[in-house]
Coordinates of C-alpha atoms in Angstrom, one line a residue:
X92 CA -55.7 49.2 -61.9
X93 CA -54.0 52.3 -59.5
X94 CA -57.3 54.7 -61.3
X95 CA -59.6 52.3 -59.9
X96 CA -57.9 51.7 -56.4
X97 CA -57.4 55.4 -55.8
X98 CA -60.8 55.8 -56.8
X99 CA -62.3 53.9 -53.9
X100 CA -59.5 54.6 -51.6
X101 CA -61.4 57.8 -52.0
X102 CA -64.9 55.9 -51.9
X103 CA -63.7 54.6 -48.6
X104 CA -62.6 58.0 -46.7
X105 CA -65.2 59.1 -47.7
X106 CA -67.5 56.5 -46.1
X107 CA -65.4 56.6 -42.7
X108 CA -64.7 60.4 -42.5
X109 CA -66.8 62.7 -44.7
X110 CA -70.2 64.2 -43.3
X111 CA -71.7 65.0 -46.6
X112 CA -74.2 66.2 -44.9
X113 CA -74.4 69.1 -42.6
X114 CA -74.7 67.7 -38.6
X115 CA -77.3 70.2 -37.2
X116 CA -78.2 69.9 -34.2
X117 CA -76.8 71.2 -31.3
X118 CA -73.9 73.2 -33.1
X119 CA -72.1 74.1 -35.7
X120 CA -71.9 72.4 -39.1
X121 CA -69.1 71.1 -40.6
X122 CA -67.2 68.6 -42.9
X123 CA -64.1 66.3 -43.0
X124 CA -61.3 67.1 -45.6
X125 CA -60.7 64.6 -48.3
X126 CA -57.2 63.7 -47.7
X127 CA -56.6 63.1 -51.7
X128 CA -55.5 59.9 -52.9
X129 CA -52.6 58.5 -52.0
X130 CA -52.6 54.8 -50.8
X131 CA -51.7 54.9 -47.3
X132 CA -53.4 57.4 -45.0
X133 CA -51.2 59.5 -42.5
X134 CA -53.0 61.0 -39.7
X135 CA -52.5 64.6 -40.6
X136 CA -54.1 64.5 -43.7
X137 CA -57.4 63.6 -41.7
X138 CA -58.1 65.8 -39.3
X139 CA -61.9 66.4 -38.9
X140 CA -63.2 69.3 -36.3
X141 CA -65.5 68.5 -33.3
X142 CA -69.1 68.8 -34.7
X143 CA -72.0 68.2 -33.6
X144 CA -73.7 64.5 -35.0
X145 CA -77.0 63.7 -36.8
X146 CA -79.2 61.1 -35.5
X147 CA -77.9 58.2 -35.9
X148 CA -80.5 56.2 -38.3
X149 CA -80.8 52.6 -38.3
X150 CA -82.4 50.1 -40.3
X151 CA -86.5 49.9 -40.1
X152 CA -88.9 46.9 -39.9
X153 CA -90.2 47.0 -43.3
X154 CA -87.3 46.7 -46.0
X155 CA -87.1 50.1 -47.6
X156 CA -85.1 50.9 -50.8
X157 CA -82.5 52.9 -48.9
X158 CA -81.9 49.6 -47.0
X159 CA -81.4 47.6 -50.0
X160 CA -78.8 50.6 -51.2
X161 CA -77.2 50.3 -48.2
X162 CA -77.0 46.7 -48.2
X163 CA -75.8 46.7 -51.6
X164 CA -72.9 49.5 -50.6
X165 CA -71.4 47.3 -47.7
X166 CA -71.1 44.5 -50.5
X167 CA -69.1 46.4 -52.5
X168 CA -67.5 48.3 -49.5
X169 CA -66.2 44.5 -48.8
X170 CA -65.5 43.7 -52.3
X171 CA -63.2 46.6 -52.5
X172 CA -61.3 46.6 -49.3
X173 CA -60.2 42.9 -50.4
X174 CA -58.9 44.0 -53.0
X175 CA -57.2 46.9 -51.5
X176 CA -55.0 44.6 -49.2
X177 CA -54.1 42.5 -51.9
X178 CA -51.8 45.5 -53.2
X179 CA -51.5 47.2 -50.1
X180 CA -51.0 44.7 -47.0
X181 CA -52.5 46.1 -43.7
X182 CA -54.2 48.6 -46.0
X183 CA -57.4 48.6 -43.5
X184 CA -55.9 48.2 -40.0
X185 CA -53.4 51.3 -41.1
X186 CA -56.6 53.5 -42.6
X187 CA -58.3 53.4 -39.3
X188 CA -55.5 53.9 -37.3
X189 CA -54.6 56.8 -39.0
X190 CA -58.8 58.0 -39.4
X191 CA -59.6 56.6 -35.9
X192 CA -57.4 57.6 -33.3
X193 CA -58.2 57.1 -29.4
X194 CA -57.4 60.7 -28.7
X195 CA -59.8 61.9 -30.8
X196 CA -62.9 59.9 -30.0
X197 CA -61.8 60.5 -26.1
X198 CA -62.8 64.3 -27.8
X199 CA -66.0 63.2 -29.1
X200 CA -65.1 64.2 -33.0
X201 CA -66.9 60.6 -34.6
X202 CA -70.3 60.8 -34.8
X203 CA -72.2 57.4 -33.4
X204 CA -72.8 55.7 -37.2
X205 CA -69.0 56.7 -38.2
X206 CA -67.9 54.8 -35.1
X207 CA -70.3 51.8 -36.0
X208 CA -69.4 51.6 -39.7
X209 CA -65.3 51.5 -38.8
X210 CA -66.7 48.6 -36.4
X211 CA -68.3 47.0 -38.8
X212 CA -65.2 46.7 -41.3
X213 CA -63.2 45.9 -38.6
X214 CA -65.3 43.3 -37.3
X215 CA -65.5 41.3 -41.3
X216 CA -62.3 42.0 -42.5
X217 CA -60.0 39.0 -42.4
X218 CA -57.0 39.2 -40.8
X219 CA -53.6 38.6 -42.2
X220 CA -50.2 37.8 -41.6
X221 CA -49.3 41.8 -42.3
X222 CA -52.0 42.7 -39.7
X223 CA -50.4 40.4 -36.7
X224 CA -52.3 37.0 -37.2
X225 CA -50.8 34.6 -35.4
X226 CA -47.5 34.1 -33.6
X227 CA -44.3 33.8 -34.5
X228 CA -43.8 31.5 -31.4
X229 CA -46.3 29.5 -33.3
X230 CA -45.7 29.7 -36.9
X231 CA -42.0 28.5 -37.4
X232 CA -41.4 27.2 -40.9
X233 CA -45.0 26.1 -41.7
X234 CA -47.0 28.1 -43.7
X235 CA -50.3 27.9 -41.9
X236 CA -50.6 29.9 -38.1
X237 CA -54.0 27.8 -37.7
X238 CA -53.9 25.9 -34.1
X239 CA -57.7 23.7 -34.2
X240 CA -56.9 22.9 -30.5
X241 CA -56.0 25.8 -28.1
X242 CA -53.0 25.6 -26.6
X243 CA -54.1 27.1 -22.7
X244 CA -55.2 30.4 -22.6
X245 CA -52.9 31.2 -25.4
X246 CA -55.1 29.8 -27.7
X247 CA -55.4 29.0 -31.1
X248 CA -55.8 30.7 -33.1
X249 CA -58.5 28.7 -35.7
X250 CA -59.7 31.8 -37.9
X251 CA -59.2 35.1 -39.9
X252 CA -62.3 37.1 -39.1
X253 CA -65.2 37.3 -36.6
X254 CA -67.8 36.6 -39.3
X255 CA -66.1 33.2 -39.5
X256 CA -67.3 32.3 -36.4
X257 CA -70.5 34.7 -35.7
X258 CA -72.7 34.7 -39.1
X259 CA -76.1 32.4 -38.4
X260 CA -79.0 34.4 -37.7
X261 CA -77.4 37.7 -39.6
X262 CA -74.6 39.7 -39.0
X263 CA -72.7 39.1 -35.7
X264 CA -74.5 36.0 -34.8
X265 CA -74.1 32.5 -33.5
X266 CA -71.7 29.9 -35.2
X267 CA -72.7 26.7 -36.3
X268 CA -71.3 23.3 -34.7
X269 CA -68.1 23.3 -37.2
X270 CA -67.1 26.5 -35.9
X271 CA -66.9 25.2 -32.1
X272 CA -63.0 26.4 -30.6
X273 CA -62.1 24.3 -28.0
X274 CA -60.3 25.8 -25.1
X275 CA -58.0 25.5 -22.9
X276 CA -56.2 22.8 -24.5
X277 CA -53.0 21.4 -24.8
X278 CA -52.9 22.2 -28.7
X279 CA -53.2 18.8 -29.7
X280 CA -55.9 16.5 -29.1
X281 CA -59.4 17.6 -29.3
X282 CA -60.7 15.2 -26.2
X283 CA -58.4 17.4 -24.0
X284 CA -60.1 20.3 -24.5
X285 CA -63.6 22.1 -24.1
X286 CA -66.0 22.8 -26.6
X287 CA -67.3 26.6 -27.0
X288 CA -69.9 27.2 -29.6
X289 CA -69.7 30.5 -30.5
X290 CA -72.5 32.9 -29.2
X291 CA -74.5 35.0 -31.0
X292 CA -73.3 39.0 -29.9
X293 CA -76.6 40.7 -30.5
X294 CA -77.8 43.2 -27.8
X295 CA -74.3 42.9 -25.4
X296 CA -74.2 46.4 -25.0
X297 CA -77.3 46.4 -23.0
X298 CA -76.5 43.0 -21.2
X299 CA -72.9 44.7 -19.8
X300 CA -74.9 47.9 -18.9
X301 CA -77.5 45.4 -16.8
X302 CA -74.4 43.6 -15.4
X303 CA -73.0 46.6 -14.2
X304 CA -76.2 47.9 -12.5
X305 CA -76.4 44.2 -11.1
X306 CA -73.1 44.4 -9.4
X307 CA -73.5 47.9 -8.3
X308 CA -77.3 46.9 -6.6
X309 CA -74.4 43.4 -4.6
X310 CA -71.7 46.4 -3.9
X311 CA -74.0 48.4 -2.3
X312 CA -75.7 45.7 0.0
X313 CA -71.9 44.5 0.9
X314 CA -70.7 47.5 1.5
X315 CA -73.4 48.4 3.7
X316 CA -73.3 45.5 5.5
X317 CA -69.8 45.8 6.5
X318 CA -70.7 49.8 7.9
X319 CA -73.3 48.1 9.9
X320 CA -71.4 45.5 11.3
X321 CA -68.3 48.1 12.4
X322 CA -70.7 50.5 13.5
X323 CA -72.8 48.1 15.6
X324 CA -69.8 45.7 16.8
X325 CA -71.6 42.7 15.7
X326 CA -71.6 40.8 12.9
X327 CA -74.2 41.1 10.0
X328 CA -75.7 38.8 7.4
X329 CA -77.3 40.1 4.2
X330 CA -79.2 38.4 1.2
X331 CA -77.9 39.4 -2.0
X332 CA -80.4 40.6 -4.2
X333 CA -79.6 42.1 -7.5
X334 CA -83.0 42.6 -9.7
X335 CA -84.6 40.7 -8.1
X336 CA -82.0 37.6 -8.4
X337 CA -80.8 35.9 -5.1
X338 CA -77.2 35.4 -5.2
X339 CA -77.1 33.8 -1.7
X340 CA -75.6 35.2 1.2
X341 CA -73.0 37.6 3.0
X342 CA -71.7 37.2 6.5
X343 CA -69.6 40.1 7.8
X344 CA -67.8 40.0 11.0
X345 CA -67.8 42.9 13.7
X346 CA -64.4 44.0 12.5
X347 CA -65.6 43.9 9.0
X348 CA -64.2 40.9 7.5
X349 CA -66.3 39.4 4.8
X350 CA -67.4 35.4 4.3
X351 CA -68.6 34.7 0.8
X352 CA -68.5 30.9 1.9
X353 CA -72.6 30.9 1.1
X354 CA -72.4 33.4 -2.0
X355 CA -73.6 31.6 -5.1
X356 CA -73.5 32.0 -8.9
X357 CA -71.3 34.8 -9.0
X358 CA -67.6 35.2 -8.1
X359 CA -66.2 36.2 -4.4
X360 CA -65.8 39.7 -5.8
X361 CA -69.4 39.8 -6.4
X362 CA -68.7 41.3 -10.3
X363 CA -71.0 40.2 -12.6
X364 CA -69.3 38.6 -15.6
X365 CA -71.6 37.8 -18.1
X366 CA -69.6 37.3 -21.1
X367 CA -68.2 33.9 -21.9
X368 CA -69.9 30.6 -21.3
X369 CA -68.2 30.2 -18.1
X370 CA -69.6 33.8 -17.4
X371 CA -65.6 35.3 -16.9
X372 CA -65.9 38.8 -18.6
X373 CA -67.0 41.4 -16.9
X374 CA -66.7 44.0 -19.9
X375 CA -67.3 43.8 -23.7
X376 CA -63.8 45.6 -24.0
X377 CA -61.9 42.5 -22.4
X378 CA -63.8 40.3 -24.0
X379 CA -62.9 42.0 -27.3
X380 CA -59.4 41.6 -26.5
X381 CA -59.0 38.6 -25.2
X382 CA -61.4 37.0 -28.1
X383 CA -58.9 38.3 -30.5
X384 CA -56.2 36.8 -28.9
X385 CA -57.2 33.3 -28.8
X386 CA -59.1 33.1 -32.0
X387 CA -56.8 35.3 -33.9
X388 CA -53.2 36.0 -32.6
X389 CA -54.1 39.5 -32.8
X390 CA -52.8 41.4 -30.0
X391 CA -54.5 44.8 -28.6
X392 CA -52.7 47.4 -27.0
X393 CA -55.5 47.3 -24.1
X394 CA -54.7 43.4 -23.7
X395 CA -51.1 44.3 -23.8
X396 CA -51.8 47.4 -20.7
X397 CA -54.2 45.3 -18.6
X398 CA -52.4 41.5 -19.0
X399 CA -49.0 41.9 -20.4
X400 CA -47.5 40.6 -17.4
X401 CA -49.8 37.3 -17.9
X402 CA -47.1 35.4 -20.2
X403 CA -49.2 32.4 -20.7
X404 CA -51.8 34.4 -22.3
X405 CA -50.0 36.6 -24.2
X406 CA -46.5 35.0 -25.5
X407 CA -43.1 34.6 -24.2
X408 CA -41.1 36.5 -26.5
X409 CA -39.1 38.9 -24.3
X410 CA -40.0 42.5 -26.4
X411 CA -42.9 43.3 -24.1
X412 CA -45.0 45.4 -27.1
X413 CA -44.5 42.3 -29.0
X414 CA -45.1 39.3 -26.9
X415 CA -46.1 36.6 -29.3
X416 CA -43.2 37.2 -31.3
X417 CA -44.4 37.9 -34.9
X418 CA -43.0 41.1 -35.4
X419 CA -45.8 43.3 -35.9
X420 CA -46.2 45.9 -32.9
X421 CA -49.3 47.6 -31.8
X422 CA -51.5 45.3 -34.1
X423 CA -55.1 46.6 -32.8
X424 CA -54.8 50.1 -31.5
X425 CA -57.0 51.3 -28.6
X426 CA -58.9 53.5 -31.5
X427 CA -59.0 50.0 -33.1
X428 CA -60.8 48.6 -29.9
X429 CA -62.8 51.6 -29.2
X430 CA -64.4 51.7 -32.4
X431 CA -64.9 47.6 -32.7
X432 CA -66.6 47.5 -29.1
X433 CA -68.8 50.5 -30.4
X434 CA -70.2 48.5 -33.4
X435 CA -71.2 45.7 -31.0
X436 CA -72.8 47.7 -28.7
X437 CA -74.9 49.5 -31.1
X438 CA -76.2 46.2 -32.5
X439 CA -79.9 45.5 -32.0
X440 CA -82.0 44.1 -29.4
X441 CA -83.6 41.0 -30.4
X442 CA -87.9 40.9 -30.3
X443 CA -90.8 38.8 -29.2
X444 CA -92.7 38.3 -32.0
X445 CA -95.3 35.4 -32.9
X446 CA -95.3 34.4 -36.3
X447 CA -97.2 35.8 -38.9
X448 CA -100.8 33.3 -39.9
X449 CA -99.4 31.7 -43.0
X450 CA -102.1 32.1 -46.2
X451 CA -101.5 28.7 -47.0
X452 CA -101.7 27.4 -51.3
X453 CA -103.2 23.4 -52.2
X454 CA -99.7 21.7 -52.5
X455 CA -101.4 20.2 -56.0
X456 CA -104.4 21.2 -58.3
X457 CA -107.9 19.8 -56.8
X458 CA -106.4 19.2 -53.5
X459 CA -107.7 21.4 -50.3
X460 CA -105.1 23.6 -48.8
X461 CA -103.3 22.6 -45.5
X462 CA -105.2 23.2 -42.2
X463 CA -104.1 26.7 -41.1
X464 CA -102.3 26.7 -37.9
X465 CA -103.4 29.1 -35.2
X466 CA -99.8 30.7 -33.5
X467 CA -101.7 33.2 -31.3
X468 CA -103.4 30.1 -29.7
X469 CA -99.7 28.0 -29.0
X470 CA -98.3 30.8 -28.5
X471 CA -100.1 31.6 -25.7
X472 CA -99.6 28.3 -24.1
X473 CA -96.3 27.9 -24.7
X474 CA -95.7 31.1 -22.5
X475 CA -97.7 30.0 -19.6
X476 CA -95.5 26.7 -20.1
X477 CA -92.3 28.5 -20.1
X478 CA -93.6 29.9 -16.5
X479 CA -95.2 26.9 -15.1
X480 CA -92.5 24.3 -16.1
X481 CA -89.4 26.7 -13.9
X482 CA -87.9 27.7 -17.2
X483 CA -88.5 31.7 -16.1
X484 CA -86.5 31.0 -12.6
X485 CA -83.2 30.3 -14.5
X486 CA -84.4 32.5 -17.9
X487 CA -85.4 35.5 -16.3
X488 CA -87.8 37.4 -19.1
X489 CA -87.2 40.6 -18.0
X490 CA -84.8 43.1 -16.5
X491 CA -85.1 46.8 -16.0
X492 CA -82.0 49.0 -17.1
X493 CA -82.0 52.3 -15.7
X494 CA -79.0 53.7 -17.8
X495 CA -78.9 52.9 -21.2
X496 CA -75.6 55.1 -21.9
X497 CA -72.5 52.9 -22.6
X498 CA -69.6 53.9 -21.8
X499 CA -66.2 52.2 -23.1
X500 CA -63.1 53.7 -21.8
X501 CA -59.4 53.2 -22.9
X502 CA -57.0 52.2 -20.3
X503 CA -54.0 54.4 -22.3
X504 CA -55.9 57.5 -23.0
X505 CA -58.7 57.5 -20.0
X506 CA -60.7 58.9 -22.4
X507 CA -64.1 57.4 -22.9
X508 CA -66.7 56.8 -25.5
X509 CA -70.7 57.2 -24.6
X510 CA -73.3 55.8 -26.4
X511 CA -77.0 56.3 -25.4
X512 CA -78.0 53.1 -26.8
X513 CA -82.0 54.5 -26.2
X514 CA -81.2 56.7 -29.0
X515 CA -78.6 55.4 -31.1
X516 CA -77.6 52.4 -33.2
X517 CA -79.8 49.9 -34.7
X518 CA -83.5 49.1 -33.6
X519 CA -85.3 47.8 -32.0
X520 CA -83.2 49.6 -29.4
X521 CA -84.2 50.2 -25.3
X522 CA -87.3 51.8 -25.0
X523 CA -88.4 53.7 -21.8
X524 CA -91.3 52.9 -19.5
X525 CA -92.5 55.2 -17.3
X526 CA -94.4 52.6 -15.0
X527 CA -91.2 50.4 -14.4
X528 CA -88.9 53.3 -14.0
X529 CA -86.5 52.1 -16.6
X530 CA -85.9 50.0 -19.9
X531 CA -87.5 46.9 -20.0
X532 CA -85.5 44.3 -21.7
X533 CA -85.7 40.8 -22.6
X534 CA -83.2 38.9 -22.4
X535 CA -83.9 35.6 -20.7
X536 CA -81.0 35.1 -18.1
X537 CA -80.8 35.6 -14.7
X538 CA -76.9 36.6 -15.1
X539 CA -75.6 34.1 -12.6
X540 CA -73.8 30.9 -12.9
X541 CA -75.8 27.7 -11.9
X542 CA -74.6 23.6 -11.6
X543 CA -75.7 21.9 -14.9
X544 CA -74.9 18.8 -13.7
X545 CA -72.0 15.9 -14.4
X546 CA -72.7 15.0 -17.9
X547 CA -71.7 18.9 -18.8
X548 CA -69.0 19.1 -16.5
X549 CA -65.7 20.7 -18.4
X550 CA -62.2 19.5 -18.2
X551 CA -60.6 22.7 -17.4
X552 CA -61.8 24.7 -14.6
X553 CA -61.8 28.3 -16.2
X554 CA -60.9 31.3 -14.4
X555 CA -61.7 29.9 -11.1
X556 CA -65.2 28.8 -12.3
X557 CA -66.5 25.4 -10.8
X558 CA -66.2 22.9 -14.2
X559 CA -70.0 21.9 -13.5
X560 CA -71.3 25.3 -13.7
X561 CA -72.1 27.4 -16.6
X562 CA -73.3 31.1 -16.8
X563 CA -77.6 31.0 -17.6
X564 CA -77.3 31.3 -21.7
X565 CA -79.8 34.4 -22.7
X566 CA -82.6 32.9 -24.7
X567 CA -83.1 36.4 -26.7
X568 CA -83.1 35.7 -30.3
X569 CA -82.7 31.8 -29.7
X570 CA -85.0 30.9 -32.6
X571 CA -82.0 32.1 -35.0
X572 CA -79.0 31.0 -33.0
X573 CA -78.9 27.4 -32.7
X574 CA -77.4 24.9 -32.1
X575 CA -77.6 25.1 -28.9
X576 CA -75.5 24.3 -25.6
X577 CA -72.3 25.6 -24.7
X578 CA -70.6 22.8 -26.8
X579 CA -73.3 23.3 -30.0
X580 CA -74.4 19.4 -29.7
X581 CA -78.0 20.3 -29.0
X582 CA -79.4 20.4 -33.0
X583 CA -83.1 21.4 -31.8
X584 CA -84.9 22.8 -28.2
X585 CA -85.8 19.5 -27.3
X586 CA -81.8 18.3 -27.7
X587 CA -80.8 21.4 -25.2
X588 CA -83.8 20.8 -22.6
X589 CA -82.6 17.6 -22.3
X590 CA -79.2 18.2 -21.8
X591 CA -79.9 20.4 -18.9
X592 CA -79.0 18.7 -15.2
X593 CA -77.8 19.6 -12.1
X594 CA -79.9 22.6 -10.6
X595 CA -82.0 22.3 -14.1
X596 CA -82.9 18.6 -13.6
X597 CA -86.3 18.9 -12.1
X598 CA -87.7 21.9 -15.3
X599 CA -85.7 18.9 -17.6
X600 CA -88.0 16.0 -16.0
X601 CA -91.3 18.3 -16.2
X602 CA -90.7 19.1 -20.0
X603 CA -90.2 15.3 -20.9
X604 CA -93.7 14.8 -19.1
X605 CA -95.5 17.1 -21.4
X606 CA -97.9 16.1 -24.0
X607 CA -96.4 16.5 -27.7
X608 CA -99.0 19.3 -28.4
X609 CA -97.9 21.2 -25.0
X610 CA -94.2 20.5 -26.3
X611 CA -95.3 21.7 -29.1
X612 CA -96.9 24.7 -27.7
X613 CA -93.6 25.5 -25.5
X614 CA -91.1 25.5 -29.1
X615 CA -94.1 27.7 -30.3
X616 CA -93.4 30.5 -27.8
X617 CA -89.0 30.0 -28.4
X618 CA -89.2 30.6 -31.9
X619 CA -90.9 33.8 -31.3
X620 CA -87.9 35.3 -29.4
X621 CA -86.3 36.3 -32.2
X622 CA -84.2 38.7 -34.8
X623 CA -85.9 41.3 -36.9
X624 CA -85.1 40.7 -40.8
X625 CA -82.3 42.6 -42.5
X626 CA -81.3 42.0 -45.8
X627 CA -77.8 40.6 -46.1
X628 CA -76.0 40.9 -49.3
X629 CA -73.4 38.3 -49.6

């Protein structure tokens, strides 16, 4: 068997840090060295120069037969790695670590599709006991870390991977209801916790790039308000408008103290968090983090630098690089992180797209077909429904990025990643217009938290967040994402509409009122917000 390990040990560096091809543009060409085949990696036997990176080339709308290759290759990249940490524990966590780390992507020496292929491995592979899963605070004698109920903010954890949990739709995408966590709990009883389903990821590098413009447009009216008000010796008000979404009001005082008593939907600090159900998260990198916390018991050294002092989140053991206790040390290195966040951010926008006209066969010889149906035509109505009915006040259609670079930065190097996600990673990616000024993208959110009424009031208040209100969920891609809700107990559209109360009651009311052919009409224009196809190779 060593041959045939060795061999794709080999396969593998090669994948992650071999340019087989010359990178041509804008400098010089160059290559990685093949480190040679022993098992475990050490960071001097992979030292690529800075080069300058091809374009990064992502997966098309019609299937091509590179695609089904490449399909076919992450199979068997998957297969193999499986195998390799069956003889060699930690096998892949180490590999990056040694190929991937933060002080030389704060240089710029990974080219965009190296960073979103280590991302991608990281993001399937299934943690183990080697790797940091789980606590020893937790695990004791019994042979199983798993924790179904979450014990505070401490969490489970409940899986081994983030496929587990994020697969329907494609690759990264919603869970189904069995993979619900619930929060917060006491790490006992499931009725004293809440219910998450897990979101579908697609697209969150664009929605923290809007979120950051949002909070820069609230910073600026604040901040201005409170020059105004010292300057003039009189207190101001201002509206807070961030594209074109009112956050309520400001009050500033003529000494420049601030009143966010009337400020709504977002916190005091006026950041907009739009990660987590509760909307919490300001940045993809925490929620990285902190998601592989709870769900996993695998602690980052970023979680460790910006909450190491939070011992109910972390652990209680008293070695501060190894909180939880389990005796494995710097489990997901900021290069670790880094590259993981990179994946996400590179993944695809979701697309508006009617369905295709079916071509319709008889169901049985001699009988007519099936009446065709005409989408265009429902389509159509179920748009102007989606306006008319209040639906676009809450799921705002549009927004218009004007940056579309990401920028990730580590909080032990300083050092950041940029990504210009018009140009890089998979499509359908940002695309400029010139009339708006910006990137138009649909997302369906308004990125503010609204009251949804008592029957969806949580147990816990989280993070300081009201337990009636919940962040506006972004309808992108919804056709492949369900269930739906933040606790996955809406099966259908019609199941979520009609869970919706609180500020949403009145658009609940006016859809029940509809005829079935306009509700019809309406579920018509949601299952065109959709995925593209990829081909997924199990």
């Amino acid at each position: 068997m060593r041959p045939l390990l060795n061999t794709w040990y080999r396969v593998l560096v090669t994948v992650l840090t071999t340019s087989t091809t010359a990178c041509t543009e804008g400098g010089t060409t160059g290559a990685y060295r093949d480190g040679g085949v022993q098992v475990l990696p050490d960071a001097s036997a992979f030292t690529p120069p800075p080069r300058a990176c091809a374009p990064f080339r992502p997966l098309h709308d019609r299937l091509s037969l590179e695609e089904a290759r490449d399909a076919h290759r992450w199979a068997e990249v998957r297969r193999h790695l499986r195998m390799m940490e069956v003889v060699q524990p930690r096998f892949v966590l180490s590999m990056l670590e040694s190929t991937l780390p933060q002080a030389r992507l704060d240089q710029a020496e990974y080219c965009p599709d190296e960073l979103f292929e280590a991302g991608r491995i990281l993001f399937e592979h299934e943690y183990t006991f080697a790797d940091g899963l789980g606590s020893g605070l937790r695990r004791g004698d019994r042979p199983s870390p798993f924790r179904r109920v979450h014990s505070g903010r401490f969490g489970g954890p409940e899986t081994i991977s983030c496929t587990s949990c994020h697969w329907r739709g494609g690759l990264a995408g919603a869970g189904a209801l069995q993979d619900n966590t619930f929060v917060l709990g006491t790490g006992d009883r499931v009725e004293e916790a809440d219910a998450r389903n897990p979101p579908p990821l697609h697209g969150v590098g664009v929605v923290e790039l809007i979120a950051k413009e949002m909070t820069a447009q609230l910073h600026a009216l604040r901040d201005d308000a409170i020059r105004r008000a010292r300057e003039d010796q009189r207190s101001a008000e201002v509206v807070l408008l961030a594209n074109g979404v009112s956050f309520g009001k400001l009050r500033v005082a003529a000494d420049g103290t601030v009143d966010t008593s009337q400020v709504e939907g977002v916190d005091p600090d006026l950041v907009i968090k739009p990660f987590g159900w509760k909307g919490t998260v300001a940045t993809l990198r925490d929620f990285v983090a902190e998601s592989a916390q709870v769900h996993f018991g695998m602690q980052s050294q970023h979680l460790l630098l910006t909450h190491g002092s939070e011992r109910d989140l972390v652990g209680t053991s008293p070695d501060a690089r190894d909180p939880d206790g389990d005796g494995v040390v710097d489990e997901l290195t900021e290069g670790h992180l880094s590259a993981l966040v990179s994946f996400l951010a590179m993944l695809e926008l979701p697309v508006i797209r009617p369905h295709e006209t079916l071509f319709l066969e008889p169901v049985a010889p001699g009988l007519p077909p099936p009446p065709a149906f005409v989408y265009d035509e429902h389509w159509a109505r179920g748009q102007e429904l989606f306006r008319s009915l209040g639906c676009a006040s809450c799921h705002v259609p549009a927004m218009v990025l004007k940056d579309p670079v990401y920028r990730t930065t580590s909080v032990q190097t300083g050092g950041t990643v940029e990504i210009d996600l018009s140009t890089t990673g998979e499509s359908p990616r940002p695309a400029y217009d010139a009339a708006l000024g910006g990137y138009p993208v649909w997302v369906f959110s308004d990125f503010k938290r609204h009251d949804m009424g008592a029957k969806n009031e949580a147990r816990r208040v989280d993070k300081g967040v009201a337990p009636r209100e919940y962040l506006t969920r972004r309808l992108w891609g919804v056709a492949n994402s369900d269930p739906y809700f933040h606790d996955g107990a809406a099966p259908w559209f019609d199941h979520a509409i009609a869970a919706h109360g609180g500020e949403a009651s009145e658009e609940r009311d006016s859809f029940e009122g509809l005829s079935i052919e306009d509700r019809g009409a309406l579920k018509v224009y949601l299952l065109s917000l959709r995925r593209d196809r990829r081909l997924l190779v199990p």
